[in-house]
Coordinates of C-alpha atoms and ligand atoms in Angstrom, one line a residue:
Chain A
X16 CA 26.5 69.0 65.7
X17 CA 25.6 65.9 63.4
X18 CA 24.2 63.8 66.8
X19 CA 21.7 66.7 67.3
X20 CA 19.9 66.2 63.6
X21 CA 20.8 62.5 63.6
X22 CA 19.1 61.9 67.1
X23 CA 16.1 62.4 67.1
X24 CA 15.0 60.9 63.6
X25 CA 17.5 57.5 65.3
X26 CA 15.3 57.6 68.1
X27 CA 11.9 58.4 67.0
X28 CA 12.8 55.1 63.8
X29 CA 13.5 52.5 66.8
X30 CA 10.2 54.1 68.7
X31 CA 8.2 52.6 65.8
X32 CA 10.2 49.5 65.3
X33 CA 9.6 48.6 68.9
X34 CA 6.4 50.6 69.2
X35 CA 5.6 47.3 66.0
X36 CA 5.2 43.7 68.2
X37 CA 4.0 42.4 64.5
X38 CA 7.1 43.7 62.7
X39 CA 9.2 41.9 65.7
X40 CA 7.8 38.9 66.3
X41 CA 7.6 38.7 61.9
X42 CA 11.1 39.3 61.6
X43 CA 12.7 36.8 64.9
X44 CA 9.8 34.4 62.6
X45 CA 10.8 34.4 58.8
X46 CA 14.3 34.9 60.4
X47 CA 14.4 31.7 62.4
X48 CA 13.8 30.2 59.0
X49 CA 16.3 31.6 56.7
X50 CA 18.8 30.8 59.4
X51 CA 17.7 27.3 59.2
X52 CA 17.3 26.6 55.6
X53 CA 20.5 28.4 54.5
X54 CA 22.3 26.2 57.7
X55 CA 20.4 23.3 56.8
X56 CA 22.4 20.9 57.6
X57 CA 23.9 21.9 60.4
X58 CA 19.6 22.0 61.9
X59 CA 18.2 19.1 60.8
X60 CA 19.3 16.0 62.7
X61 CA 18.9 13.3 59.3
X62 CA 19.4 13.1 56.0
X63 CA 16.8 14.1 54.7
X64 CA 16.4 11.7 51.8
X65 CA 17.5 8.8 53.6
X66 CA 15.0 5.9 53.9
X67 CA 15.1 3.9 57.1
X68 CA 11.7 1.7 56.1
X69 CA 12.2 0.0 59.3
X70 CA 11.0 3.6 60.8
X71 CA 8.2 4.1 58.8
X72 CA 4.2 6.2 59.6
X73 CA 6.0 7.6 62.9
X74 CA 4.0 9.2 64.6
X75 CA 5.7 12.5 66.9
X76 CA 5.2 12.3 70.7
X77 CA 2.1 15.3 70.2
X78 CA 0.8 13.5 67.9
X79 CA 0.1 9.8 69.7
X80 CA 2.9 9.3 72.7
X81 CA 3.1 5.5 72.6
X82 CA 3.5 5.2 68.8
X83 CA 6.1 8.1 69.3
X84 CA 10.3 7.3 68.4
X85 CA 12.3 9.9 70.4
X86 CA 15.4 9.7 67.8
X87 CA 12.7 11.5 65.1
X88 CA 10.7 14.5 66.9
X89 CA 8.3 15.8 64.3
X90 CA 7.9 11.9 63.2
X91 CA 9.1 9.2 59.8
X92 CA 7.2 9.7 56.4
X93 CA 6.1 6.2 55.1
X94 CA 9.3 6.2 53.5
X95 CA 10.9 6.6 56.4
X96 CA 12.3 9.6 55.9
X97 CA 12.9 12.8 59.1
X98 CA 9.6 14.6 59.3
X99 CA 11.5 17.9 60.2
X100 CA 14.5 17.1 58.6
X101 CA 12.4 17.8 55.0
X102 CA 11.1 19.8 56.7
X103 CA 13.6 21.6 57.5
X104 CA 14.9 20.8 53.3
X105 CA 11.8 22.5 52.6
X106 CA 12.5 25.7 53.5
X107 CA 15.1 26.4 51.7
X108 CA 13.4 25.5 48.1
X109 CA 9.8 27.5 49.3
X110 CA 12.0 30.5 50.4
X111 CA 15.1 30.4 47.4
X112 CA 11.0 29.8 44.7
X113 CA 9.4 32.5 46.5
X114 CA 12.4 35.2 47.2
X115 CA 13.5 34.6 42.9
X116 CA 10.1 34.1 41.6
X117 CA 9.7 38.6 43.1
X118 CA 12.7 39.2 42.1
X119 CA 11.9 38.4 38.7
X120 CA 8.1 40.2 39.0
X121 CA 10.1 42.9 40.9
X122 CA 12.3 44.8 39.0
X123 CA 9.8 43.8 35.3
X124 CA 6.8 45.5 36.8
X125 CA 9.0 48.0 39.0
X126 CA 10.4 48.6 35.7
X127 CA 6.8 49.1 33.9
X128 CA 5.5 50.5 36.6
X129 CA 8.2 53.8 36.7
X130 CA 8.0 53.9 33.3
X131 CA 4.2 53.8 32.9
X132 CA 4.1 56.3 36.2
X133 CA 6.8 58.4 34.2
X134 CA 6.7 59.1 30.6
X135 CA 3.0 58.7 30.0
X136 CA 1.8 59.0 26.8
X137 CA 1.6 56.1 24.9
X138 CA 4.2 54.0 26.9
X139 CA 1.7 54.7 29.6
X140 CA -0.8 53.5 27.7
X141 CA 1.2 50.2 25.9
X142 CA 1.8 49.3 30.0
X143 CA -1.8 49.4 30.8
X144 CA -3.2 47.5 27.5
X145 CA 0.0 44.4 29.0
X146 CA -1.1 44.7 32.0
X147 CA -4.7 44.4 31.1
X148 CA -3.5 41.0 29.0
X149 CA -2.0 39.4 31.4
X150 CA -4.8 40.5 34.5
X151 CA -6.8 38.0 31.8
X152 CA -4.7 35.3 32.3
X153 CA -5.3 33.0 35.1
X154 CA -1.9 32.1 36.5
X155 CA -3.0 28.9 38.0
X156 CA -4.6 27.8 34.4
X157 CA -1.0 29.2 32.8
X158 CA 1.3 27.8 35.6
X159 CA -0.6 24.6 34.6
X160 CA 0.5 24.3 31.3
X161 CA 4.0 25.8 30.8
X162 CA 5.2 23.2 33.7
X163 CA 3.0 20.3 31.3
X164 CA 4.9 20.8 28.9
X165 CA 8.4 22.6 29.8
X166 CA 8.5 20.1 32.8
X167 CA 8.8 21.1 36.4
X168 CA 11.4 21.4 37.8
X169 CA 13.2 24.8 40.5
X170 CA 14.4 27.3 36.9
X171 CA 11.0 26.6 35.0
X172 CA 8.6 27.7 37.9
X173 CA 11.0 30.6 38.9
X174 CA 10.9 32.3 35.4
X175 CA 7.3 31.0 35.1
X176 CA 5.9 32.1 38.0
X177 CA 8.4 35.3 37.8
X178 CA 6.9 36.0 34.2
X179 CA 2.7 36.3 35.8
X180 CA 3.2 37.7 39.1
X181 CA 4.8 41.2 38.3
X182 CA 1.1 43.1 37.4
X183 CA 0.5 44.1 41.2
X184 CA 4.2 45.4 41.4
X185 CA 3.1 47.5 38.0
X186 CA 0.1 48.7 38.8
X187 CA 1.3 50.0 41.5
X188 CA 4.8 51.9 40.9
X189 CA 2.9 53.3 37.3
X190 CA 0.4 55.3 40.0
X191 CA 2.6 55.9 43.3
X192 CA 5.3 57.6 40.3
X193 CA 2.3 59.7 39.1
X194 CA 2.0 60.5 42.5
X195 CA 5.6 61.9 42.6
X196 CA 6.1 63.1 39.2
X197 CA 3.5 65.8 39.7
X198 CA 6.2 66.7 42.9
X199 CA 7.6 70.0 42.5
X200 CA 11.6 67.7 44.0
X201 CA 10.8 66.2 40.5
X202 CA 10.7 69.8 39.1
X203 CA 13.7 71.1 40.7
X204 CA 16.3 68.1 40.0
X205 CA 15.5 68.5 36.3
X206 CA 15.9 72.3 36.8
X207 CA 19.4 71.4 37.7
X208 CA 20.1 69.4 35.0
X209 CA 19.5 66.1 36.0
X210 CA 19.3 63.0 33.2
X211 CA 15.6 61.5 33.2
X212 CA 18.3 58.4 34.8
X213 CA 19.4 60.3 37.9
X214 CA 15.7 61.7 38.3
X215 CA 14.2 58.3 38.1
X216 CA 17.0 56.3 40.3
X217 CA 18.0 59.1 43.0
X218 CA 14.1 61.3 43.4
X219 CA 11.4 58.6 42.4
X220 CA 13.4 55.3 43.1
X221 CA 13.9 56.3 46.8
X222 CA 11.0 57.2 47.1
X223 CA 9.6 54.6 45.7
X224 CA 10.3 51.5 48.4
X225 CA 7.4 51.6 51.0
X226 CA 5.0 50.6 49.0
X227 CA 7.6 48.8 46.8
X228 CA 8.7 46.5 50.4
X229 CA 4.7 45.9 50.7
X230 CA 4.0 44.7 47.0
X231 CA 7.8 43.2 47.1
X232 CA 6.3 40.9 50.7
X233 CA 3.1 40.4 49.2
X234 CA 4.3 38.6 45.8
X235 CA 6.5 36.5 47.7
X236 CA 4.5 34.9 50.2
X237 CA 1.8 34.4 47.2
X238 CA 4.9 32.7 45.3
X239 CA 5.5 30.5 48.3
X240 CA 1.8 30.0 47.9
X241 CA 1.5 29.6 44.1
X242 CA 5.4 26.6 43.9
X243 CA 2.8 25.0 46.1
X244 CA 0.0 24.5 45.0
X245 CA 1.7 23.8 40.8
X246 CA 3.5 20.6 43.4
X247 CA 0.5 20.0 45.6
X248 CA -0.2 19.4 41.5
X249 CA 2.8 17.5 40.7
X250 CA 3.8 20.0 38.7
X251 CA 6.0 22.3 40.6
X252 CA 9.8 20.7 42.0
X253 CA 9.9 17.2 41.4
X254 CA 10.4 14.5 43.8
X255 CA 12.7 13.9 46.3
X256 CA 13.2 17.1 46.5
X257 CA 11.1 17.7 50.1
X258 CA 9.6 21.0 48.8
X259 CA 6.3 21.9 51.7
X260 CA 3.6 22.1 48.8
X261 CA 5.5 18.1 47.9
X262 CA 5.2 17.3 51.4
X263 CA 1.6 19.0 51.6
X264 CA 0.9 16.7 47.8
X265 CA 2.9 13.1 49.1
X266 CA 0.8 13.3 52.6
X267 CA -2.9 13.5 51.4
X268 CA -3.5 10.0 50.9
X269 CA -2.8 9.2 54.8
X270 CA -5.0 12.1 54.8
X271 CA -7.4 9.8 56.8
X272 CA -5.5 8.0 59.5
X273 CA -2.1 10.2 59.6
X274 CA -3.5 13.9 58.9
X275 CA -0.1 15.5 60.8
X276 CA 2.1 14.4 57.9
X277 CA -0.8 17.0 56.6
X278 CA -1.0 19.2 58.8
X279 CA 2.9 19.8 59.7
X280 CA 4.1 21.4 56.0
X281 CA 0.8 22.7 55.3
X282 CA 1.5 24.8 58.6
X283 CA 4.8 25.8 58.1
X284 CA 3.5 27.5 55.1
X285 CA 0.8 29.1 56.4
X286 CA 3.8 30.4 59.2
X287 CA 5.9 31.3 56.7
X288 CA 2.8 33.3 54.2
X289 CA 1.4 35.2 56.9
X290 CA 5.7 36.0 58.9
X291 CA 7.3 37.5 55.2
X292 CA 3.2 40.0 54.9
X293 CA 3.4 40.5 58.9
X294 CA 7.3 41.9 58.5
X295 CA 5.9 43.8 54.7
X296 CA 3.5 45.5 56.5
X297 CA 5.7 46.5 59.3
X298 CA 8.7 47.9 57.3
X299 CA 6.6 49.9 55.9
X300 CA 5.5 51.5 59.0
X301 CA 8.9 52.1 59.5
X302 CA 10.5 53.3 56.7
X303 CA 8.1 56.3 55.9
X304 CA 9.1 58.6 56.0
X305 CA 7.4 61.4 58.8
X306 CA 4.4 63.3 57.4
X307 CA 4.2 67.6 57.6
Chain M
X8 CA 23.0 95.1 26.9
X9 CA 21.0 91.5 26.3
X10 CA 18.4 91.6 28.3
X11 CA 18.2 89.4 31.2
X12 CA 15.2 87.4 29.7
X13 CA 12.8 88.3 27.1
X14 CA 9.3 86.3 26.4
X15 CA 9.1 86.8 22.4
X16 CA 4.8 85.6 22.0
X17 CA 4.8 82.3 23.6
X18 CA 1.4 80.8 23.8
X19 CA 0.8 77.5 26.0
X20 CA -2.3 74.6 25.0
X21 CA -2.8 71.8 27.3
X22 CA -5.5 69.9 25.7
X23 CA -7.3 68.0 28.4
X24 CA -10.5 66.0 29.1
X25 CA -12.9 66.9 30.8
X26 CA -14.5 63.0 31.1
X27 CA -13.7 59.3 29.6
X28 CA -15.7 59.8 26.3
X29 CA -15.7 64.0 26.2
X30 CA -13.5 64.9 23.3
X31 CA -10.7 66.3 23.6
X32 CA -10.5 70.0 24.0
X33 CA -7.3 72.5 24.0
X34 CA -7.0 75.0 26.9
X35 CA -4.4 78.2 25.9
X36 CA -3.4 78.4 29.3
X37 CA -0.2 81.0 28.6
X38 CA -1.9 82.9 25.7
X39 CA 0.4 85.0 23.5
X40 CA 2.8 86.7 26.3
X41 CA 5.4 88.7 25.7
X42 CA 7.6 90.6 28.1
X43 CA 11.2 91.4 29.1
X44 CA 13.5 91.5 31.7
X45 CA 16.1 93.6 32.3
X46 CA 19.3 92.2 34.0
X47 CA 20.0 92.9 37.2
X48 CA 16.1 93.6 37.9
X49 CA 13.4 91.8 39.3
X50 CA 9.9 91.8 36.8
X51 CA 6.7 90.8 39.6
X52 CA 3.7 88.6 37.8
X53 CA 0.7 89.1 39.4
X54 CA -2.9 87.9 38.8
X55 CA -5.4 85.2 40.1
X56 CA -4.7 82.9 40.8
X57 CA -4.5 79.7 38.2
X58 CA -4.5 82.1 35.0
X59 CA -1.3 80.6 34.1
X60 CA 1.3 81.9 36.2
X61 CA 3.0 78.9 37.2
X62 CA 2.7 77.5 33.3
X63 CA 5.0 80.3 32.5
X64 CA 7.5 80.0 35.0
X65 CA 7.9 76.1 34.0
X66 CA 8.7 77.1 30.7
X67 CA 11.0 79.9 31.3
X68 CA 12.8 76.6 32.8
X69 CA 12.1 74.8 29.8
X70 CA 9.9 71.6 32.3
X71 CA 7.9 72.6 30.0
X72 CA 7.5 74.1 26.0
X73 CA 6.1 76.4 24.7
X74 CA 3.3 75.9 21.8
X75 CA 4.1 79.3 20.6
X76 CA 6.5 81.9 20.8
X77 CA 9.8 81.8 22.2
X78 CA 12.1 82.1 25.6
X79 CA 15.0 83.1 25.5
X80 CA 16.6 83.6 28.1
X81 CA 20.5 85.7 28.9
X82 CA 20.4 86.1 24.6
X83 CA 19.3 82.8 23.9
X84 CA 17.1 80.5 23.2
X85 CA 15.7 78.0 26.1
X86 CA 14.9 75.7 23.4
X87 CA 18.3 75.1 22.3
X88 CA 20.4 75.0 26.0
X89 CA 21.7 71.5 26.8
X90 CA 20.2 70.7 30.3
X91 CA 23.3 70.8 32.7
X92 CA 24.1 74.7 31.0
X93 CA 20.7 75.9 30.6
X94 CA 20.5 75.0 34.9
X95 CA 23.4 78.0 35.5
X96 CA 21.2 80.4 34.0
X97 CA 17.8 79.7 35.7
X98 CA 16.5 78.8 38.8
X99 CA 13.7 78.1 40.3
X100 CA 11.5 78.4 44.0
X101 CA 8.9 76.8 44.4
X102 CA 6.7 77.0 46.4
X103 CA 5.7 74.9 48.8
X104 CA 9.0 73.6 50.5
X105 CA 7.0 70.6 52.3
X106 CA 6.8 69.9 48.6
X107 CA 10.3 70.1 47.0
X108 CA 12.8 68.9 48.3
X109 CA 13.0 65.1 48.8
X110 CA 12.5 63.8 52.0
X111 CA 15.0 61.2 51.5
X112 CA 17.4 63.4 51.4
X113 CA 19.3 65.2 54.2
X114 CA 20.0 69.2 54.0
X115 CA 23.5 68.9 52.5
X116 CA 22.4 66.5 50.2
X117 CA 19.7 68.8 48.6
X118 CA 21.9 71.7 49.3
X119 CA 24.7 69.9 46.6
X120 CA 22.6 67.9 43.9
X121 CA 23.5 70.6 41.5
X122 CA 27.1 70.1 42.5
X123 CA 26.9 66.4 41.9
X124 CA 25.4 66.3 38.7
X125 CA 28.0 69.8 37.3
X126 CA 29.8 67.0 38.4
X127 CA 32.1 70.5 40.0
X128 CA 35.0 69.9 43.3
X129 CA 35.7 67.3 44.8
X130 CA 33.8 65.9 48.2
X131 CA 35.5 68.6 49.9
X132 CA 35.9 71.0 48.2
X133 CA 31.8 71.1 47.4
X134 CA 31.4 70.5 51.7
X135 CA 32.5 73.8 51.6
X136 CA 30.6 75.4 48.9
X137 CA 27.8 73.7 50.7
X138 CA 28.4 75.3 53.7
X139 CA 29.6 78.6 52.7
X140 CA 25.9 78.7 50.7
X141 CA 24.3 77.5 54.4
X142 CA 25.5 79.9 55.5
X143 CA 25.3 83.0 52.9
X144 CA 20.8 81.5 53.1
X145 CA 20.6 82.2 57.4
X146 CA 20.7 78.2 58.0
X147 CA 23.8 76.8 61.0
X148 CA 25.9 74.5 60.0
X149 CA 23.7 71.9 61.9
X150 CA 20.6 71.2 59.5
X151 CA 23.3 70.2 56.8
X152 CA 23.2 66.4 58.9
X153 CA 18.7 67.6 59.2
X154 CA 15.7 66.5 57.5
X155 CA 13.4 68.8 55.2
X156 CA 10.3 67.0 57.8
X157 CA 13.8 68.9 61.1
X158 CA 12.8 72.0 59.5
X159 CA 9.9 74.3 59.6
X160 CA 8.5 75.3 56.3
X161 CA 11.1 79.5 56.6
X162 CA 13.8 76.7 57.3
X163 CA 13.1 74.5 54.3
X164 CA 11.9 77.4 51.9
X165 CA 16.0 78.4 52.9
X166 CA 17.4 75.2 51.9
X167 CA 16.4 75.5 47.8
X168 CA 16.9 79.0 47.8
X169 CA 19.9 77.4 48.6
X170 CA 20.1 74.5 46.0
X171 CA 18.6 78.0 43.7
X172 CA 22.3 80.1 43.9
X173 CA 25.1 77.6 44.9
X174 CA 25.6 77.7 40.6
X175 CA 24.9 81.2 40.9
X176 CA 22.7 81.4 38.2
X177 CA 21.6 84.7 36.9
X178 CA 18.3 84.4 36.9
X179 CA 16.2 82.5 39.7
X180 CA 12.2 82.5 39.5
X181 CA 10.0 82.4 42.3
X182 CA 6.4 80.7 42.0
X183 CA 5.2 83.1 45.2
X184 CA 8.2 81.6 47.4
X185 CA 6.3 83.3 49.9
X186 CA 2.5 82.3 50.2
X187 CA 3.2 79.1 51.6
X188 CA 5.0 80.4 54.3
X189 CA 3.0 81.3 58.2
X190 CA 2.4 84.8 57.8
X191 CA 5.2 85.8 60.9
X192 CA 8.0 83.9 57.9
X193 CA 6.6 86.1 55.1
X194 CA 8.9 88.4 55.2
X195 CA 12.0 87.4 56.0
X196 CA 11.8 84.7 53.1
X197 CA 11.3 88.2 51.6
X198 CA 14.4 90.1 52.7
X199 CA 16.4 87.8 52.2
X200 CA 15.4 87.1 48.5
X201 CA 15.6 91.3 48.4
X202 CA 19.2 91.0 50.5
X203 CA 20.3 87.8 47.7
X204 CA 19.6 89.6 44.5
X205 CA 21.6 93.0 45.8
X206 CA 24.2 91.3 46.5
X207 CA 24.3 88.9 44.1
X208 CA 22.9 90.5 41.2
X209 CA 20.3 88.3 40.6
X210 CA 17.1 89.1 38.6
X211 CA 14.2 87.5 39.5
X212 CA 11.9 86.3 37.9
X213 CA 8.9 87.1 40.8
X214 CA 5.7 85.7 40.6
X215 CA 2.8 86.2 43.5
X216 CA -1.1 86.6 42.9
X217 CA -0.2 89.3 46.2
X218 CA 0.5 93.1 44.7
X219 CA 2.1 93.8 48.4
X220 CA 4.8 91.6 48.4
X221 CA 5.1 92.2 45.1
X222 CA 5.6 96.5 45.7
X223 CA 8.3 94.9 48.5
X224 CA 10.5 93.8 45.4
X225 CA 9.7 94.3 41.8
X226 CA 11.3 97.2 39.8
X227 CA 9.2 96.3 36.8
X228 CA 5.6 94.5 37.5
X229 CA 2.9 92.0 34.7
X230 CA -0.5 91.9 35.4
X231 CA -1.9 88.5 33.8
X232 CA -4.9 87.8 33.6
X233 CA -6.2 84.5 31.7
X234 CA -3.4 83.3 30.2
X235 CA -2.8 87.2 28.7
X236 CA -0.8 90.4 30.2
X237 CA -2.7 92.9 31.1
X238 CA -0.7 95.6 32.2
X239 CA 3.3 95.7 31.6
X240 CA 4.8 98.8 33.5
X241 CA 7.4 100.2 36.2
X242 CA 6.7 98.9 39.3
X243 CA 6.0 102.3 40.5
X244 CA 3.7 103.5 38.0
X245 CA 1.9 99.6 37.4
X246 CA 1.5 99.2 40.8
X247 CA -0.3 103.0 42.2
X248 CA -1.9 105.1 38.6
X249 CA -2.5 101.5 37.6
X250 CA -4.5 102.2 33.6
X251 CA -6.4 98.3 33.2
X252 CA -8.9 98.5 35.4
X253 CA -8.7 95.4 36.1
X254 CA -5.2 95.9 37.7
X255 CA -7.5 99.0 39.9
X256 CA -9.7 96.5 40.9
X257 CA -6.7 94.8 42.4
X258 CA -5.4 97.7 43.5
X259 CA -8.1 99.0 45.6
X260 CA -8.7 95.0 47.3
X261 CA -5.5 96.2 49.0
X262 CA -5.7 99.6 50.9
X263 CA -2.2 99.8 52.3
X264 CA 0.7 97.2 51.3
X265 CA 1.2 94.7 53.8
X266 CA 2.4 91.3 53.8
X267 CA 0.0 89.1 53.7
X268 CA -2.8 90.3 52.0
X269 CA -4.5 87.8 49.1
X270 CA -6.3 89.3 45.9
X271 CA -9.5 90.0 48.4
X272 CA -11.0 91.0 45.0
X273 CA -14.4 92.3 46.4
X274 CA -14.9 94.6 43.3
X275 CA -14.7 92.1 40.8
X276 CA -18.3 90.7 40.3
X277 CA -18.4 87.5 38.7
X278 CA -15.5 84.8 39.2
X279 CA -13.0 84.0 37.1
X280 CA -14.1 82.5 34.0
X281 CA -13.3 79.2 32.8
X282 CA -9.8 78.9 30.8
X283 CA -12.1 76.1 28.5
X284 CA -14.4 78.6 27.7
X285 CA -13.0 82.1 26.7
X286 CA -14.8 85.7 26.6
X287 CA -14.7 86.6 23.4
X288 CA -13.6 90.0 23.3
X289 CA -12.3 90.7 25.7
X290 CA -11.7 88.9 28.5
X291 CA -12.3 90.0 31.3
X292 CA -15.3 92.2 29.5
X293 CA -17.8 90.3 32.1
X294 CA -16.7 91.4 35.1
X295 CA -15.4 95.6 34.0
X296 CA -17.1 98.2 35.0
X297 CA -16.8 100.1 32.7
X298 CA -17.1 98.0 30.0
X299 CA -19.1 99.2 27.1
X300 CA -20.3 97.3 23.4
X301 CA -16.8 96.8 21.6
X302 CA -15.4 95.0 24.7
X303 CA -16.9 91.9 24.5
X304 CA -16.5 91.5 20.6
X305 CA -13.0 92.9 19.7
X306 CA -10.1 92.0 21.6
X307 CA -7.6 95.6 23.0
X308 CA -4.2 95.3 21.8
X309 CA -1.3 95.8 24.3
X310 CA -1.1 99.9 23.5
X311 CA 1.7 102.1 25.6
X312 CA 0.2 104.5 26.9
X313 CA 2.4 108.2 28.1
X314 CA 3.6 107.0 31.0
X315 CA 6.0 104.2 30.1
X316 CA 3.1 101.4 30.7
X317 CA 1.7 98.5 28.3
X318 CA -2.5 98.1 29.1
X319 CA -4.6 95.8 27.2
X320 CA -7.4 98.4 27.1
X321 CA -10.3 99.9 24.6
X322 CA -10.5 102.9 27.2
X323 CA -7.8 103.2 29.8
X324 CA -5.7 105.9 31.1
Ligands
ADP14 N1 0.1 70.2 33.0 C1 -1.5 70.2 32.0 N2 -2.7 69.9 32.1 C2 -3.3 70.8 31.6 N3 -3.6 72.0 31.7 C3 -3.4 72.5 33.0 C4 -1.8 72.0 33.0 N4 -1.2 73.0 34.2 C5 -0.9 73.8 34.4 N5 -3.0 74.0 33.1 C6 -4.0 75.0 33.3 O1 -3.3 76.0 33.2 C7 -4.2 77.2 33.4 C8 -3.1 78.1 34.9 O2 -2.5 77.2 35.3 P1 -1.7 77.6 36.3 O3 0.1 77.9 35.7 O4 -0.4 76.5 37.4 O5 -2.0 78.9 37.0 P2 -1.5 79.7 37.5 O6 0.2 79.9 38.5 O7 -1.2 81.6 37.8 O8 -2.8 79.6 38.8 C9 -5.4 76.3 34.5 O9 -6.3 76.9 33.6 C10 -5.2 74.8 34.7 O10 -5.8 74.2 34.7
SF4_15 S1 -11.8 96.1 27.0 FE1 -13.5 97.4 28.2 S2 -13.3 95.2 29.1 FE2 -11.3 94.5 28.8 S3 -10.8 95.7 30.4 FE3 -10.6 97.7 29.4 S4 -13.3 98.7 29.5 FE4 -12.9 96.6 30.7
MG16 MG1 0.6 79.2 40.2

């Protein structure tokens, strides 16, 4: 009996996932990057910190077949470190910072947005004021200033970005909650005696998943880009940690003669950010409850 | 015996603002309503859209607080009841079964939710009670695992009724429970509600803008206009020999009692007044076919007539 009722739904959802190539491609790409990052020691051919000074600035084969060295698939940097290994370890930093920042800002923004949307009145006024205040701060400038004072480290970057990137969560969750609040199933839940936390957790939050996934993916991508920007300016994570932004920064000295050095980490950032955004959109489309 | 529902001089004001820079104004959605519903009966509340029916329903359910006045359910003030106590006494069935069911929960979870919230029974006991409830409202066992979007409008309304009745409340507030449904389904749901009322000894506050529907189910009728009650009495009397010009106008628009008919409002001139600017005197006077000068200045009070109804009109009868 459960099969007849649940069957068409599962089938339809599978259809919606399989019928969305963007979702599948981005999930595969992101999955590959995450697995590579988590099991970096297994995938990286060399120690990312090991400097082999005899083998400096070897280009990859597809750039210059003559100078290339088959031992270094993506070449080596100016200190003779294997570029592929550094890229693989760099994925760890980017993903970690992106994910943790998204978590911090997501918790702050969602709590504020849901409270403002559900309670309205004075709570809403306070939250709206905080959002306006936050929006009046230029993210990059504030992040630069704080990191310059507190010193660049993974924890500081996550905390600073997390405390800066919650505004979109708050705005989107506020308006989505306001729409849900006026629905009769929320009134019905209150009428059966459900407490306010219960209404928020079991009636409101589950119906916020779709917009939440979209904002979360967007903010994670945003955090990865900002970390890259901070590292590029020398204020993010510190060398010799192999962050992609840091790799771009280190490569800029050699931009004229070895442009591939800047191209590879730059491309990696682009692909990761694109995959995260596409995955967010795809998940939203696949999880939205069917219309009436 | 204490009446199951007693509404005593209840008023609800909302402060609204039309534009960003306009001052706040007070909108009286419900204005000094008093009514009584004896146990085991059905009080039909009729009136045009926007006259304040849902606002009154929300106050009875404890979802809104009256600005003035008091509501007693089973002899106890709603305001003094805890949320769990209140839930055991009074439950709602809303108009739109598409928005009254959480799309992310299965039917079994929706119907069983009141038991979860009240911590009643063990998991197997709850399952049994949900199954019994589904059978009682005419749903098949296989519907338990379905999500709302897999059900028809009529089936969804049955789910909403099951959720409302599983705690065995004494009073059910039905806010236009059939008006969002297909005409062919309206009669089924109405029959189900009537059947359950008799079987379980329930009392209904039954809201509708459809007089034919009310005629079928109500024992008492209250007619509402612009937040005020204009005529209250036995259903038979009010719906066959109305005293108030407004009720008369409503009835003459319904030649044969037939479910599915709305209020064409044909004999009424003008449109429903803006509740932000209620007319002075009798609120019905701009549209009343028998209005006199006094109607524009002096509001009529609800007075008892010989037939046992109370009517608010200077020239009723
Ligand atoms: N939360 C609210 N804020 C402001 N005005 C409201 C609110 N709820 C209802 N109203 C107003 O109160 C009046 C009565 O509404 P309602 O009770 O929904 O009428 P009905 O159910 O009879 O159609 C309407 O004019 C409506 O605009
Ligand atoms: S009081 Fe006057 S205006 Fe009002 S219903 Fe009676 S006759 Fe009509
Ligand atoms: Mg209504």
